[in-house]
Short mmCIF file of C-alpha atoms in Angstrom, two decimals:
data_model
loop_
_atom_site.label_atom_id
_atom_site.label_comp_id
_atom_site.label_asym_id
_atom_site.label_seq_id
_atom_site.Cartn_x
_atom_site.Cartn_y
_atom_site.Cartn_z
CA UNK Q 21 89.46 -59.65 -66.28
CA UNK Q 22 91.30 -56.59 -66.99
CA UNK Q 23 91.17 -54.84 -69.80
CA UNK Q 24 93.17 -51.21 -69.50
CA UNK Q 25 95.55 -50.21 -66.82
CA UNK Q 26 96.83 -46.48 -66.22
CA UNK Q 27 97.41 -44.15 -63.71
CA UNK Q 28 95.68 -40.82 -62.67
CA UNK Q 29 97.41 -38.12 -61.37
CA UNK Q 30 95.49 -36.63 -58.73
CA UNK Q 31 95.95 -32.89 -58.68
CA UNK Q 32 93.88 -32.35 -55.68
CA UNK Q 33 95.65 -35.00 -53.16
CA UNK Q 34 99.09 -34.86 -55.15
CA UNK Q 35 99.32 -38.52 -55.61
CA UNK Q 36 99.57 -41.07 -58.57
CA UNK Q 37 96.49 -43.53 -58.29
CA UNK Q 38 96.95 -46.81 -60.34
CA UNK Q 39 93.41 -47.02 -62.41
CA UNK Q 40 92.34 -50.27 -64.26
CA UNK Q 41 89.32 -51.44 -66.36
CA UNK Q 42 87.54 -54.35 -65.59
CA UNK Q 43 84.34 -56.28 -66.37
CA UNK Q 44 82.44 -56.95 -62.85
CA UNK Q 45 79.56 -59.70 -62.44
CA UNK Q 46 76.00 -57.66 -62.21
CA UNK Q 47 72.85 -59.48 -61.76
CA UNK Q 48 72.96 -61.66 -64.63
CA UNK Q 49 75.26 -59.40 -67.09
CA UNK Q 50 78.75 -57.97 -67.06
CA UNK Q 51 79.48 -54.43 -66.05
CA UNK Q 52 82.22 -52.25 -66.71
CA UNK Q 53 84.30 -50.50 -64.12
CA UNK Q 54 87.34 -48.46 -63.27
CA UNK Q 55 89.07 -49.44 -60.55
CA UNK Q 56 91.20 -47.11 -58.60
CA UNK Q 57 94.29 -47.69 -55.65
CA UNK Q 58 94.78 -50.63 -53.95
CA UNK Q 59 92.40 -52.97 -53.45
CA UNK Q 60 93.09 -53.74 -49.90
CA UNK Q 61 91.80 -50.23 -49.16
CA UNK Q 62 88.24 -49.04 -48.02
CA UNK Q 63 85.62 -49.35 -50.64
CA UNK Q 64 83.58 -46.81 -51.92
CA UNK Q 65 81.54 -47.55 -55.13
CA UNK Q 66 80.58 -45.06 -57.12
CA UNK Q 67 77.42 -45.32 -59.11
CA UNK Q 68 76.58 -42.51 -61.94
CA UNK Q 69 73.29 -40.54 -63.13
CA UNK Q 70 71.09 -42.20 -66.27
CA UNK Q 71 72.52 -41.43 -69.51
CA UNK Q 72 76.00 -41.00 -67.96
CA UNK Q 73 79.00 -43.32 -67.59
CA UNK Q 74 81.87 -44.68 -65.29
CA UNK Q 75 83.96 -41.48 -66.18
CA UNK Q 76 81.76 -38.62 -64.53
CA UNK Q 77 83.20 -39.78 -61.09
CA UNK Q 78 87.09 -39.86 -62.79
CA UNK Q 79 87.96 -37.17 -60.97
CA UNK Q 80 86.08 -37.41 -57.62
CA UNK Q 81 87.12 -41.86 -57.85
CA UNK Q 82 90.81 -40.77 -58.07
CA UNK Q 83 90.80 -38.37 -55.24
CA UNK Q 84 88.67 -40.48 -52.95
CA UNK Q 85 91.32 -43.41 -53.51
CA UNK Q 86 94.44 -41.04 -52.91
CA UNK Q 87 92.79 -40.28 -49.43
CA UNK Q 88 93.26 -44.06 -48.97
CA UNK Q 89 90.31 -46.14 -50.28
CA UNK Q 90 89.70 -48.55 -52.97
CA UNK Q 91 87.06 -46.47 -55.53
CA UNK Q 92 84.97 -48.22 -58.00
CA UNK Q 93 83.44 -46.59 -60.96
CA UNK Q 94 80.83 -48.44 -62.56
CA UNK Q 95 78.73 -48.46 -65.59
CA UNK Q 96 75.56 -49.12 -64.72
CA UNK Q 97 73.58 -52.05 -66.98
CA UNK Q 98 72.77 -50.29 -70.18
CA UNK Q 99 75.20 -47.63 -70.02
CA UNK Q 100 78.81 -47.05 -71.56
CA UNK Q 101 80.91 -50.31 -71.72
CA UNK Q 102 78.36 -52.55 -69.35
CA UNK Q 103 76.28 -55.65 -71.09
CA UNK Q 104 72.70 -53.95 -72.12
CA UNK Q 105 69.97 -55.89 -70.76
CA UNK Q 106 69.04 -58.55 -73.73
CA UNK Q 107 65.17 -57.76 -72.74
CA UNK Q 108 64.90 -54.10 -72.10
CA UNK Q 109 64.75 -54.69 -68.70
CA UNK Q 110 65.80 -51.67 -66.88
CA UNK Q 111 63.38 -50.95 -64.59
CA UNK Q 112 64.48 -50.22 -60.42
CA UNK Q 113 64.84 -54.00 -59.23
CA UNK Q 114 67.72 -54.95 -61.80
CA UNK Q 115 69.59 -51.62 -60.98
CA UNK Q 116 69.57 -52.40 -57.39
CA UNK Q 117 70.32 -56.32 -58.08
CA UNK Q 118 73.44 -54.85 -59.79
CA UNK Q 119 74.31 -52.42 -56.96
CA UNK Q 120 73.46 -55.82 -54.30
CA UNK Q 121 76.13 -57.99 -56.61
CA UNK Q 122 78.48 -55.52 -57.20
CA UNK Q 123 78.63 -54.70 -53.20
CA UNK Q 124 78.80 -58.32 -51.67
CA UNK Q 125 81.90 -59.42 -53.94
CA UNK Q 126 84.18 -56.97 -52.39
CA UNK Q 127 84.66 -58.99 -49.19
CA UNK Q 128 83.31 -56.09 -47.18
CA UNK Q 129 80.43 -53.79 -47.30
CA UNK Q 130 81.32 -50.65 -49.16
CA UNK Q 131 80.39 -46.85 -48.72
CA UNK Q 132 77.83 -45.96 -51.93
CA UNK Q 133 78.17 -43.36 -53.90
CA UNK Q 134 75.11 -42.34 -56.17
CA UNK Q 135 73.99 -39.72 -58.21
CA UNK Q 136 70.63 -39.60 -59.67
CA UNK Q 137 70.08 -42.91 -60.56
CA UNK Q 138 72.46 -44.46 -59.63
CA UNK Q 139 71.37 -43.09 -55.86
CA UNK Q 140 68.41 -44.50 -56.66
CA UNK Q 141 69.25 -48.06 -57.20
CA UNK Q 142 71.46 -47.61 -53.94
CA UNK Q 143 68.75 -46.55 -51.66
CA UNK Q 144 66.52 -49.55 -52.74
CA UNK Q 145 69.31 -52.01 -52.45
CA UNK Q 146 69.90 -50.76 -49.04
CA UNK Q 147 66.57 -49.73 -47.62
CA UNK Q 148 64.93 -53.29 -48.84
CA UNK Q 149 67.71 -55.89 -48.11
CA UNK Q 150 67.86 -57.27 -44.83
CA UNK Q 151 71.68 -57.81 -44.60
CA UNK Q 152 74.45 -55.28 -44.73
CA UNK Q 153 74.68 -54.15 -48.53
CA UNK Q 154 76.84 -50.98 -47.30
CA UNK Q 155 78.71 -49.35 -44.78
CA UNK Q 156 77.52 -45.63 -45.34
CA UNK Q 157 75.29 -44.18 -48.06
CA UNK Q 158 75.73 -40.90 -49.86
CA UNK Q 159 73.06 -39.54 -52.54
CA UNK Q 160 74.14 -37.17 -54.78
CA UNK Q 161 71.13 -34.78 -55.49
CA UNK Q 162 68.54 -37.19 -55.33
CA UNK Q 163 66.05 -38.03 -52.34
CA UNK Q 164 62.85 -39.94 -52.85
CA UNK Q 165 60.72 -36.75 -53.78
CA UNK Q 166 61.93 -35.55 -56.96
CA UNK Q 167 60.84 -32.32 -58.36
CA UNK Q 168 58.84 -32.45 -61.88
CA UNK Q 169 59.95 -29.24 -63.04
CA UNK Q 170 63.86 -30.90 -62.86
CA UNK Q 171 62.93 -34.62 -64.09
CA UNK Q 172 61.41 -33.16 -66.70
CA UNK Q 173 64.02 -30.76 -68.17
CA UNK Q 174 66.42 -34.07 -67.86
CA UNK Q 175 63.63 -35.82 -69.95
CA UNK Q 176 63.73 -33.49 -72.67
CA UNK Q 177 67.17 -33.41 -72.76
CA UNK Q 178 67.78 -37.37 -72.84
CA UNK Q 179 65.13 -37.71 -75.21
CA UNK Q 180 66.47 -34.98 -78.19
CA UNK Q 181 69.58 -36.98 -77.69
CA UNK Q 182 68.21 -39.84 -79.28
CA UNK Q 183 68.03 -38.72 -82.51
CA UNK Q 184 72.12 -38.00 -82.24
CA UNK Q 185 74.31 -35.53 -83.25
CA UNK Q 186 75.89 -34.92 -86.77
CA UNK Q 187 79.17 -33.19 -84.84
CA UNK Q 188 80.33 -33.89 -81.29
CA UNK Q 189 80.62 -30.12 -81.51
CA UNK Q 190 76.57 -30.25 -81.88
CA UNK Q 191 76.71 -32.50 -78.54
CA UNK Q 192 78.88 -29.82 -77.09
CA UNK Q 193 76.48 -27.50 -77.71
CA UNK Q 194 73.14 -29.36 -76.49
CA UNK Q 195 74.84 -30.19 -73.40
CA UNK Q 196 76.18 -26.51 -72.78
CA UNK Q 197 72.23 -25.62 -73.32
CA UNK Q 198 71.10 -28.13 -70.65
CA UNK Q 199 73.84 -26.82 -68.23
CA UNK Q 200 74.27 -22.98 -68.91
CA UNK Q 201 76.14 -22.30 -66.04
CA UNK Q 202 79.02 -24.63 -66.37
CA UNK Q 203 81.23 -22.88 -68.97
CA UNK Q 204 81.44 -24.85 -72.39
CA UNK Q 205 84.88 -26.77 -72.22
CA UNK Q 206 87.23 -26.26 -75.42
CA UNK Q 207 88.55 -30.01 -75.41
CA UNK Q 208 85.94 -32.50 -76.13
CA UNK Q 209 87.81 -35.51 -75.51
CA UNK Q 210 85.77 -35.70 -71.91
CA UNK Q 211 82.33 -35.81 -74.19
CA UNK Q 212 83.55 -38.39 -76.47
CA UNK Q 213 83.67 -40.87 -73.73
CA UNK Q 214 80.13 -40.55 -73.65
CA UNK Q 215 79.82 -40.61 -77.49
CA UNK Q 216 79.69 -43.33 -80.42
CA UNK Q 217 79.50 -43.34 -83.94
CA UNK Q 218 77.31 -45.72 -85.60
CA UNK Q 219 76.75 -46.65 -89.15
CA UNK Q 220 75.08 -42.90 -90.11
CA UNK Q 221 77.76 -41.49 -89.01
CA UNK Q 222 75.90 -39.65 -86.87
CA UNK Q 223 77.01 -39.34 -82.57
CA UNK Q 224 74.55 -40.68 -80.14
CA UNK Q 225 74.79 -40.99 -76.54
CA UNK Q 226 76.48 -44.59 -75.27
CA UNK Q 227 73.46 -46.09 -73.33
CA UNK Q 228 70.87 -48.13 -74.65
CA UNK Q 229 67.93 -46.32 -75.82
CA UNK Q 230 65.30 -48.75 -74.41
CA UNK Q 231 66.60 -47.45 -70.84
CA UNK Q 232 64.44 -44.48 -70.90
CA UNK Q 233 61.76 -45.23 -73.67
CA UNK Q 234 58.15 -45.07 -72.22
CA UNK Q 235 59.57 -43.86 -69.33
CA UNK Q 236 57.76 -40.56 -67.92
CA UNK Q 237 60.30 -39.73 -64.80
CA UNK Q 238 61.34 -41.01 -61.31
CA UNK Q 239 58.76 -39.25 -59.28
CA UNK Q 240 56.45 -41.58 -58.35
CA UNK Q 241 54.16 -41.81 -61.44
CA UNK Q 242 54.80 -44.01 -64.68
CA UNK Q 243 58.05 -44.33 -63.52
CA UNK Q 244 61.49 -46.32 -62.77
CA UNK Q 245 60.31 -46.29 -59.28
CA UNK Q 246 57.40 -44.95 -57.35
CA UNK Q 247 57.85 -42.28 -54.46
CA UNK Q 248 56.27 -44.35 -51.62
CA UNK Q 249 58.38 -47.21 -52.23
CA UNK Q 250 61.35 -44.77 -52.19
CA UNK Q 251 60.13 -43.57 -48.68
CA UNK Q 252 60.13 -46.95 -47.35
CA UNK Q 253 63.12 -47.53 -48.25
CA UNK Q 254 64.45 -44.90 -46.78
CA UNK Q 255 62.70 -45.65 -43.59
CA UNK Q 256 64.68 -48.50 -43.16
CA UNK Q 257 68.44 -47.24 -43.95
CA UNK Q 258 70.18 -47.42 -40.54
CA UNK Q 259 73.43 -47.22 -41.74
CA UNK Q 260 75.35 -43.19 -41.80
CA UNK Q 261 73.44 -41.32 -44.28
CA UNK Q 262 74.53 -38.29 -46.51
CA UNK Q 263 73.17 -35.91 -49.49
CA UNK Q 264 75.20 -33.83 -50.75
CA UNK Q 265 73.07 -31.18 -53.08
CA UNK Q 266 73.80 -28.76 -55.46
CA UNK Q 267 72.49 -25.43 -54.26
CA UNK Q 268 70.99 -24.05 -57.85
CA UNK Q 269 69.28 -28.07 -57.99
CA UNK Q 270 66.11 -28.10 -59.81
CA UNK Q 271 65.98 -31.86 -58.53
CA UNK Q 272 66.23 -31.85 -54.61
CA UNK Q 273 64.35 -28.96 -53.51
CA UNK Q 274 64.25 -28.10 -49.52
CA UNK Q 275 61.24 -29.61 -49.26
CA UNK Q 276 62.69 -32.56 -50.75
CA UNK Q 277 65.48 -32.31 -48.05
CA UNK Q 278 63.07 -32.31 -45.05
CA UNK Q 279 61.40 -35.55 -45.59
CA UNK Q 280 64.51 -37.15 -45.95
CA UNK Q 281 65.26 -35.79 -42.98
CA UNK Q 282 62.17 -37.26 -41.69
CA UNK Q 283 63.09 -40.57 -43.15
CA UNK Q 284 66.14 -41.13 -42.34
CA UNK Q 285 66.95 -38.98 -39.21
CA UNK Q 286 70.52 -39.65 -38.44
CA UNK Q 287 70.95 -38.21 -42.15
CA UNK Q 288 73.40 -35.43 -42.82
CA UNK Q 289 73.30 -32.74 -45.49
CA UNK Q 290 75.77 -30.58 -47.60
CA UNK Q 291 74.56 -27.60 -49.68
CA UNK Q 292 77.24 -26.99 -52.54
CA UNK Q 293 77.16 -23.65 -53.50
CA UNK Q 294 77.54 -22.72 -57.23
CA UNK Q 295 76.27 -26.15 -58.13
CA UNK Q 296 73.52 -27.93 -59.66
CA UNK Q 297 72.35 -31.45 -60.28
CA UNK Q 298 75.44 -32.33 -61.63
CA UNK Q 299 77.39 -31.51 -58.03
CA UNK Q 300 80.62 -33.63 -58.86
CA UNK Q 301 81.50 -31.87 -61.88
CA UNK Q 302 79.72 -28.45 -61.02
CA UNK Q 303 82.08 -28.15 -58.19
CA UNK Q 304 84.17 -30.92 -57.73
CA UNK Q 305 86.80 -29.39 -55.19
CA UNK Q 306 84.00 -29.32 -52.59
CA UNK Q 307 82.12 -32.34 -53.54
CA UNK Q 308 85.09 -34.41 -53.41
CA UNK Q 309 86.28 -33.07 -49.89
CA UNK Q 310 82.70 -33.25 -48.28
CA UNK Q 311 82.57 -37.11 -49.54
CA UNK Q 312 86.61 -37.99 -48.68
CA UNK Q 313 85.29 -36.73 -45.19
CA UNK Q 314 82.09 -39.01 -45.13
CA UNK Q 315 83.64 -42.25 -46.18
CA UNK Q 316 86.76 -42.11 -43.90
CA UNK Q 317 86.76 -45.31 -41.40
#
């Protein structure tokens, strides 16, 4: 059902791209997602990072759709406007049951888009399903080895975030800490997407705090999802295969990059220059063109 209908103009293509909200069936919840162009188009689903929401791909869902494909935007389970799980459960099988339900309602296999862990949950649901689940896969920074120094850092950060923020301005701030090289934007209206007030009064993060509670990283230890499983995966993705990686990553190192290589051989590989784990909104301009690129039929 629909629930909010604009349109996004798209500086980079210099086209108006219809957007509306919907709720989408997951695996056994509801999930929120932005849906934008027409929906006889291409299309390419677009799955964010833990602790983020639908609207870090705005931008890079808009211009993907102006180059002629039907972009979807979701929240993953847990996250922003999506159902959060009634048990806690958000461990690596429901995320990829989500991506698996999400995919085969389209009517045709879609390109994925993932970040983090959202590339993640992509990557399972394509490397352990038998049938087509997608067309073409890109991960965005993320690879099945996953550097501790990096899933740490994002640890600490998601984990001060708990205790919220008495100002948004105070969010402004931790998040210009965590990201020093992205300058501090003036208008916070982006932020409070990502931002609710709750009885306090106090600003916390809009994802479910059980998501990442007990949770030590993604690297293979006490973790969402352990690195051999990750491999094998991998092993089995047949379908065209990108990551695109921010340069200054503390996530994907090179060595990360050569066994995915090794993995998945037909795999291709983008360096963005000037940009970190965050590659869509480090440098957008170049993320968006190297994935408009990959997707095209």
């Amino acid at each position: 059902a629909g629930l909010v209908g604009w349109h996004h103009p798209d500086a980079m293509m210099g086209r108006v791209v219809n957007v509306r909200t919907v709720k989408l069936p997951g695996a056994g919840l509801e999930l929120a997602a932005d849906l934008y162009g027409d929906e006889r188009d291409p299309p390419v689903l677009f799955l964010h990072g833990g602790g983020q929401t639908r609207h870090a791909w705005g931008g890079a869902a808009a211009s993907v759709a102006a180059a002629g494909n039907f972009a979807l935007s979701v929240d993953l389970r847990g996250h922003g406007d999506s159902d959060w799980s009634p048990a806690g459960d958000y461990g690596m099988d429901p995320f990829a049951d989500d991506v698996r339900t999400i995919a085969s309602s389209l009517g045709r296999a879609p390109a994925l888009v993932g970040a983090s862990l959202g590339g993640l949950a992509s990557l399972v649901a394509v490397g352990e399903t038998e049938g087509p689940v997608a067309r073409k896969l890109v991960l965005v920074d993320v690879a099945p080895r996953i550097e501790t120094e990096g899933r740490v850092r994002i640890q600490e950060f998601m984990r001060a975030g708990l205790r919220g923020f008495d100002t948004m301005e105070d969010a402004a701030d931790s998040v210009a800490a965590f990201i020093p090289h992205r300058p501090r934007p003036d208008d916070l209206s982006g932020l409070a997407k990502n931002l609710r007030r709750r009885g306090d009064d106090r600003w916390y993060w809009h994802w479910d705090p059980r998501w990442i509670s007990g949770k030590a990283g993604v690297d293979g230890q006490e973790s969402l999802v352990h690195h051999g499983r990750l491999c094998e995966a991998a092993r089995h993705v047949t379908v065209p295969t990108l990551l695109v990686r921010g340069r200054m990553s503390d996530i994907v190192s090179d060595e990360s990059v050569r066994e995915l290589r090794a993995l998945i051989p037909h795999a291709e590989v983008v360096d963005v220059a000037g940009a970190g784990h965050m590659v869509a909104g480090d440098r957008n301009d170049a993320f968006n063109r190297a994935v408009i690129d990959f997707v095209a039929d």
